[in-house]
mmCIF file of C-alpha atoms in Angstrom:
data_model
loop_
_atom_site.group_PDB
_atom_site.id
_atom_site.type_symbol
_atom_site.label_atom_id
_atom_site.label_comp_id
_atom_site.label_asym_id
_atom_site.label_seq_id
_atom_site.Cartn_x
_atom_site.Cartn_y
_atom_site.Cartn_z
ATOM 1 C CA MET A 1 9.120 12.477 -3.682
ATOM 2 C CA LEU A 2 7.737 10.015 -6.276
ATOM 3 C CA GLU A 3 7.024 11.008 -9.850
ATOM 4 C CA LEU A 4 5.560 8.724 -12.497
ATOM 5 C CA LYS A 5 6.097 10.094 -15.986
ATOM 6 C CA ASN A 6 4.075 8.765 -18.917
ATOM 7 C CA LEU A 7 4.107 5.153 -17.692
ATOM 8 C CA SER A 8 2.706 2.463 -19.974
ATOM 9 C CA PHE A 9 2.609 -1.292 -19.451
ATOM 10 C CA GLN A 10 1.756 -3.978 -21.991
ATOM 11 C CA VAL A 11 1.375 -7.744 -21.849
ATOM 12 C CA ARG A 12 0.949 -10.283 -24.615
ATOM 13 C CA ASP A 13 -2.192 -12.385 -24.886
ATOM 14 C CA ASP A 14 -3.735 -14.563 -27.583
ATOM 15 C CA ASN A 15 -4.724 -11.453 -29.515
ATOM 16 C CA GLY A 16 -1.289 -9.854 -29.401
ATOM 17 C CA LYS A 17 -0.334 -6.911 -27.204
ATOM 18 C CA LYS A 18 -2.733 -5.751 -24.513
ATOM 19 C CA GLU A 19 -2.409 -2.321 -22.881
ATOM 20 C CA ILE A 20 -2.788 -2.531 -19.095
ATOM 21 C CA LEU A 21 -1.652 1.038 -18.368
ATOM 22 C CA GLN A 22 -1.398 3.906 -20.825
ATOM 23 C CA ASP A 23 0.501 7.162 -20.361
ATOM 24 C CA VAL A 24 0.060 7.397 -16.575
ATOM 25 C CA SER A 25 1.625 10.460 -14.925
ATOM 26 C CA LEU A 26 1.324 11.098 -11.186
ATOM 27 C CA VAL A 27 3.191 12.905 -8.402
ATOM 28 C CA ILE A 28 3.194 11.633 -4.797
ATOM 29 C CA GLU A 29 4.327 14.331 -2.374
ATOM 30 C CA GLU A 30 6.182 13.777 0.903
ATOM 31 C CA ARG A 31 3.955 13.027 3.906
ATOM 32 C CA SER A 32 0.871 12.598 1.715
ATOM 33 C CA PHE A 33 -1.880 9.979 1.887
ATOM 34 C CA VAL A 34 -2.982 8.956 -1.609
ATOM 35 C CA VAL A 35 -5.696 6.418 -2.405
ATOM 36 C CA ILE A 36 -5.874 4.948 -5.907
ATOM 37 C CA THR A 37 -9.302 3.576 -6.774
ATOM 38 C CA GLY A 38 -11.369 2.575 -9.795
ATOM 39 C CA PRO A 39 -13.171 -0.395 -11.324
ATOM 40 C CA ASN A 40 -11.738 -3.899 -11.343
ATOM 41 C CA GLY A 41 -9.264 -4.538 -14.137
ATOM 42 C CA GLY A 42 -8.441 -0.849 -14.501
ATOM 43 C CA GLY A 43 -4.727 -1.265 -13.771
ATOM 44 C CA LYS A 44 -4.505 -0.232 -10.102
ATOM 45 C CA SER A 45 -2.565 -3.233 -8.774
ATOM 46 C CA THR A 46 -0.288 -3.177 -11.804
ATOM 47 C CA LEU A 47 0.559 0.443 -11.022
ATOM 48 C CA ALA A 48 1.465 -0.520 -7.443
ATOM 49 C CA LYS A 49 3.775 -3.263 -8.738
ATOM 50 C CA LEU A 50 5.435 -0.815 -11.122
ATOM 51 C CA ILE A 51 6.109 1.568 -8.229
ATOM 52 C CA MET A 52 7.793 -1.234 -6.258
ATOM 53 C CA GLY A 53 9.694 -2.634 -9.239
ATOM 54 C CA ILE A 54 7.907 -5.990 -9.249
ATOM 55 C CA GLU A 55 6.945 -5.207 -12.843
ATOM 56 C CA SER A 56 8.843 -3.026 -15.332
ATOM 57 C CA PRO A 57 7.079 -0.431 -17.486
ATOM 58 C CA THR A 58 6.964 -0.819 -21.249
ATOM 59 C CA SER A 59 7.718 2.892 -21.487
ATOM 60 C CA GLY A 60 7.952 5.914 -19.207
ATOM 61 C CA GLN A 61 9.990 6.896 -16.154
ATOM 62 C CA ILE A 62 9.799 6.521 -12.384
ATOM 63 C CA LEU A 63 11.658 9.096 -10.282
ATOM 64 C CA PHE A 64 12.126 8.834 -6.509
ATOM 65 C CA ASN A 65 13.607 11.832 -4.694
ATOM 66 C CA GLY A 66 14.904 13.028 -8.039
ATOM 67 C CA GLU A 67 16.627 9.751 -8.946
ATOM 68 C CA ASP A 68 15.565 7.709 -11.957
ATOM 69 C CA ILE A 69 14.720 4.296 -10.470
ATOM 70 C CA THR A 70 12.934 2.895 -13.538
ATOM 71 C CA ALA A 71 15.493 0.118 -14.016
ATOM 72 C CA LEU A 72 15.895 -0.756 -10.321
ATOM 73 C CA GLY A 73 14.435 -3.916 -8.797
ATOM 74 C CA PRO A 74 12.421 -4.281 -5.558
ATOM 75 C CA THR A 75 15.470 -4.799 -3.304
ATOM 76 C CA GLU A 76 17.167 -1.651 -4.565
ATOM 77 C CA ARG A 77 13.968 0.350 -4.208
ATOM 78 C CA ALA A 78 13.464 -0.958 -0.665
ATOM 79 C CA ALA A 79 16.983 0.207 0.184
ATOM 80 C CA ARG A 80 15.982 3.687 -0.980
ATOM 81 C CA GLY A 81 12.929 3.763 1.295
ATOM 82 C CA ILE A 82 10.014 2.296 -0.685
ATOM 83 C CA GLY A 83 7.970 -0.441 0.994
ATOM 84 C CA PHE A 84 5.230 -2.664 -0.405
ATOM 85 C CA ALA A 85 2.476 -4.685 1.279
ATOM 86 C CA PHE A 86 0.662 -7.401 -0.671
ATOM 87 C CA GLN A 87 -3.074 -8.133 -0.510
ATOM 88 C CA GLN A 88 -2.213 -11.375 1.295
ATOM 89 C CA PRO A 89 0.790 -10.959 3.630
ATOM 90 C CA VAL A 90 3.418 -13.658 3.361
ATOM 91 C CA ARG A 91 3.606 -16.079 6.298
ATOM 92 C CA PHE A 92 7.062 -17.347 7.218
ATOM 93 C CA LYS A 93 6.952 -20.699 8.971
ATOM 94 C CA GLY A 94 9.454 -20.825 11.818
ATOM 95 C CA LEU A 95 9.955 -17.039 11.911
ATOM 96 C CA ALA A 96 8.716 -15.093 14.938
ATOM 97 C CA VAL A 97 7.277 -11.585 14.845
ATOM 98 C CA ARG A 98 10.331 -10.265 16.708
ATOM 99 C CA ASP A 99 12.615 -11.765 14.034
ATOM 100 C CA LEU A 100 10.608 -10.187 11.198
ATOM 101 C CA LEU A 101 10.789 -6.742 12.791
ATOM 102 C CA SER A 102 14.534 -7.116 13.360
ATOM 103 C CA LEU A 103 15.061 -8.127 9.724
ATOM 104 C CA ALA A 104 13.073 -5.089 8.600
ATOM 105 C CA ALA A 105 15.018 -2.756 10.885
ATOM 106 C CA GLY A 106 18.363 -4.180 9.733
ATOM 107 C CA LYS A 107 19.462 -4.804 13.330
ATOM 108 C CA THR A 108 18.542 -6.958 16.312
ATOM 109 C CA LEU A 109 15.727 -5.238 18.187
ATOM 110 C CA ASN A 110 15.424 -5.643 21.925
ATOM 111 C CA THR A 111 12.033 -6.421 23.456
ATOM 112 C CA GLU A 112 11.231 -2.773 24.184
ATOM 113 C CA GLU A 113 12.014 -1.670 20.624
ATOM 114 C CA ALA A 114 10.043 -4.489 18.992
ATOM 115 C CA CYS A 115 7.073 -3.961 21.308
ATOM 116 C CA ALA A 116 7.015 -0.257 20.452
ATOM 117 C CA TYR A 117 6.367 -1.043 16.777
ATOM 118 C CA LEU A 118 3.595 -3.508 17.625
ATOM 119 C CA SER A 119 1.946 -1.040 19.983
ATOM 120 C CA GLU A 120 1.934 1.531 17.175
ATOM 121 C CA VAL A 121 -0.418 -0.707 15.167
ATOM 122 C CA GLY A 122 -2.717 -1.513 18.082
ATOM 123 C CA LEU A 123 -1.428 -4.970 19.024
ATOM 124 C CA CYS A 124 -0.800 -6.035 22.618
ATOM 125 C CA ALA A 125 2.928 -6.323 22.091
ATOM 126 C CA LEU A 126 3.886 -8.973 24.645
ATOM 127 C CA GLU A 127 1.196 -11.301 23.286
ATOM 128 C CA TYR A 128 2.602 -11.134 19.755
ATOM 129 C CA ILE A 129 6.328 -10.550 19.897
ATOM 130 C CA ASP A 130 7.248 -14.253 20.066
ATOM 131 C CA ARG A 131 4.344 -15.560 17.975
ATOM 132 C CA GLU A 132 5.253 -17.477 14.849
ATOM 133 C CA LEU A 133 4.139 -16.008 11.524
ATOM 134 C CA ASN A 134 1.876 -18.918 10.665
ATOM 135 C CA ALA A 135 -1.798 -19.782 10.243
ATOM 136 C CA SER A 136 -2.532 -19.087 13.926
ATOM 137 C CA LEU A 137 -2.521 -15.354 13.080
ATOM 138 C CA SER A 138 -5.623 -13.889 11.453
ATOM 139 C CA GLY A 139 -5.524 -11.846 8.257
ATOM 140 C CA GLY A 140 -6.070 -8.638 10.208
ATOM 141 C CA GLU A 141 -3.261 -9.461 12.640
ATOM 142 C CA MET A 142 -0.885 -10.244 9.778
ATOM 143 C CA LYS A 143 -1.691 -6.978 8.027
ATOM 144 C CA ARG A 144 -1.019 -4.924 11.134
ATOM 145 C CA ILE A 145 2.237 -6.801 11.713
ATOM 146 C CA GLU A 146 3.144 -5.984 8.117
ATOM 147 C CA ILE A 147 2.545 -2.280 8.807
ATOM 148 C CA ALA A 148 4.742 -2.558 11.918
ATOM 149 C CA MET A 149 7.405 -4.151 9.709
ATOM 150 C CA LEU A 150 7.285 -1.188 7.289
ATOM 151 C CA MET A 151 7.593 1.192 10.239
ATOM 152 C CA ALA A 152 10.649 -0.727 11.459
ATOM 153 C CA GLN A 153 12.071 -0.670 7.945
ATOM 154 C CA GLY A 154 11.894 3.117 8.007
ATOM 155 C CA THR A 155 10.204 3.467 4.638
ATOM 156 C CA SER A 156 9.533 7.010 3.463
ATOM 157 C CA LEU A 157 6.916 5.716 0.991
ATOM 158 C CA SER A 158 4.691 2.712 1.741
ATOM 159 C CA VAL A 159 2.407 1.151 -0.887
ATOM 160 C CA PHE A 160 -0.531 -1.085 0.125
ATOM 161 C CA ASP A 161 -2.501 -3.182 -2.347
ATOM 162 C CA GLU A 162 -6.112 -3.566 -1.111
ATOM 163 C CA PRO A 163 -5.154 -3.986 2.566
ATOM 164 C CA GLU A 164 -8.812 -4.395 3.585
ATOM 165 C CA ALA A 165 -9.211 -7.679 1.688
ATOM 166 C CA GLY A 166 -10.384 -10.559 3.866
ATOM 167 C CA ILE A 167 -10.444 -8.862 7.268
ATOM 168 C CA ASP A 168 -13.260 -8.285 9.753
ATOM 169 C CA LEU A 169 -14.757 -4.977 10.904
ATOM 170 C CA TRP A 170 -12.716 -4.748 14.121
ATOM 171 C CA SER A 171 -9.458 -5.373 12.288
ATOM 172 C CA PHE A 172 -10.458 -2.890 9.581
ATOM 173 C CA GLN A 173 -11.030 -0.113 12.120
ATOM 174 C CA ASN A 174 -7.620 -0.791 13.671
ATOM 175 C CA LEU A 175 -6.081 -0.800 10.204
ATOM 176 C CA ILE A 176 -7.485 2.684 9.527
ATOM 177 C CA ARG A 177 -5.970 3.972 12.778
ATOM 178 C CA ALA A 178 -2.599 2.438 11.900
ATOM 179 C CA PHE A 179 -2.592 4.161 8.501
ATOM 180 C CA GLU A 180 -3.452 7.513 10.069
ATOM 181 C CA LYS A 181 -0.662 7.104 12.617
ATOM 182 C CA MET A 182 1.818 6.177 9.891
ATOM 183 C CA ARG A 183 1.017 9.432 8.102
ATOM 184 C CA ASP A 184 0.488 11.788 11.040
ATOM 185 C CA ALA A 185 2.943 10.573 13.678
ATOM 186 C CA HIS A 186 5.690 9.287 11.392
ATOM 187 C CA ASN A 187 5.445 11.808 8.532
ATOM 188 C CA ARG A 188 5.559 9.134 5.832
ATOM 189 C CA ALA A 189 3.892 9.037 2.452
ATOM 190 C CA VAL A 190 1.259 6.315 2.087
ATOM 191 C CA VAL A 191 -0.260 5.033 -1.165
ATOM 192 C CA ILE A 192 -3.203 2.643 -0.897
ATOM 193 C CA ILE A 193 -5.002 0.748 -3.648
ATOM 194 C CA SER A 194 -8.564 0.461 -2.340
ATOM 195 C CA HIS A 195 -12.287 0.460 -3.077
ATOM 196 C CA GLN A 196 -13.205 1.198 0.539
ATOM 197 C CA GLU A 197 -15.080 4.424 1.121
ATOM 198 C CA ARG A 198 -13.680 4.768 4.653
ATOM 199 C CA ILE A 199 -10.125 4.568 3.375
ATOM 200 C CA LEU A 200 -10.927 7.062 0.621
ATOM 201 C CA ALA A 201 -12.376 9.371 3.278
ATOM 202 C CA ILE A 202 -9.011 9.800 5.045
ATOM 203 C CA ALA A 203 -7.018 10.451 1.861
ATOM 204 C CA ASP A 204 -5.302 13.722 1.009
ATOM 205 C CA LYS A 205 -5.573 12.853 -2.691
ATOM 206 C CA VAL A 206 -7.805 10.418 -4.576
ATOM 207 C CA VAL A 207 -6.729 9.063 -7.958
ATOM 208 C CA VAL A 208 -9.251 7.227 -10.150
ATOM 209 C CA ILE A 209 -7.907 4.766 -12.723
ATOM 210 C CA ALA A 210 -10.161 3.172 -15.344
ATOM 211 C CA GLY A 211 -9.265 1.473 -18.589
ATOM 212 C CA GLY A 212 -5.564 1.801 -17.860
ATOM 213 C CA ARG A 213 -5.650 5.593 -17.571
ATOM 214 C CA ILE A 214 -5.987 8.150 -14.798
ATOM 215 C CA THR A 215 -9.437 9.614 -15.338
ATOM 216 C CA THR A 216 -9.688 11.880 -12.271
ATOM 217 C CA THR A 217 -7.354 13.268 -9.605
ATOM 218 C CA GLY A 218 -8.226 15.557 -6.710
ATOM 219 C CA ASN A 219 -8.873 15.838 -3.009
ATOM 220 C CA LYS A 220 -11.545 13.691 -1.370
ATOM 221 C CA GLU A 221 -13.984 16.596 -1.104
ATOM 222 C CA GLU A 222 -13.898 16.943 -4.883
ATOM 223 C CA ILE A 223 -13.830 13.265 -5.853
ATOM 224 C CA LEU A 224 -15.969 11.344 -3.358
ATOM 225 C CA PRO A 225 -19.308 13.089 -4.064
ATOM 226 C CA SER A 226 -19.002 12.346 -7.773
ATOM 227 C CA LEU A 227 -18.137 8.691 -7.119
ATOM 228 C CA LEU A 228 -20.902 8.172 -4.581
ATOM 229 C CA GLY A 229 -23.443 9.979 -6.726
ATOM 230 C CA ASN A 230 -22.661 7.967 -9.845
ATOM 231 C CA PRO A 231 -24.578 4.653 -10.123
ATOM 232 C CA ASP A 232 -21.832 3.283 -12.376
ATOM 233 C CA SER A 233 -19.272 3.727 -9.585
ATOM 234 C CA CYS A 234 -20.971 1.424 -7.079
ATOM 235 C CA GLU A 235 -18.513 -1.358 -7.836
ATOM 236 C CA PHE A 236 -15.734 0.869 -6.501
ATOM 237 C CA PHE A 237 -17.127 0.226 -3.057
ATOM 238 C CA ARG A 238 -17.968 -3.438 -3.387
ATOM 239 C CA GLY A 239 -17.658 -5.592 -0.300
ATOM 240 C CA ALA A 240 -17.598 -2.617 2.081
ATOM 241 C CA VAL A 241 -16.592 -3.734 5.566
#
């Protein structure tokens, strides 16, 4: 489905060029659940932005379903089935949840259709469908609405950048269930940037990035024991919910 080939990304700072990512190669299969983890500043969020086209690589290629999408922007990638969720979901003053889901679906959804998406992410649909996307919604509610939006959009690959940030335990547990349903019931590929052990524990593949490079890739049974048993990796799981 998605193939990253020798991706590198540089920025300029006061000392000249700074390498953020170096020669990153990775394959994301259809219907897989991949968690990308590693220490702060390692390049994880930058990689997510490269996948979505928010940033452009300095060198390398990005292939999606066999097509070279390296030069395509976020809108073109979304049209091909790639979705992206930010750490802090965007709130649209004056826009109701029903309207957001309809925009994502590309058609006007009736009440039954819109409620079905909200129910999928554990929200009492009739309580939320006409709510405005403003500060009255908690961070956890907004993140689940964002997942419902990606479901309505029909993405075949959804990328989440630290979705656990700033939410409470109850919301986090519901978030985990929503991710599992997205993978298992909807047969979609999910990529999550996360430090959370409980998110890592439901992954099919764990990818560790440090210093701008992929240092380890494998299934959770192979990777988690080494991370948990390494005192230097404790920051991977900082702020556990």
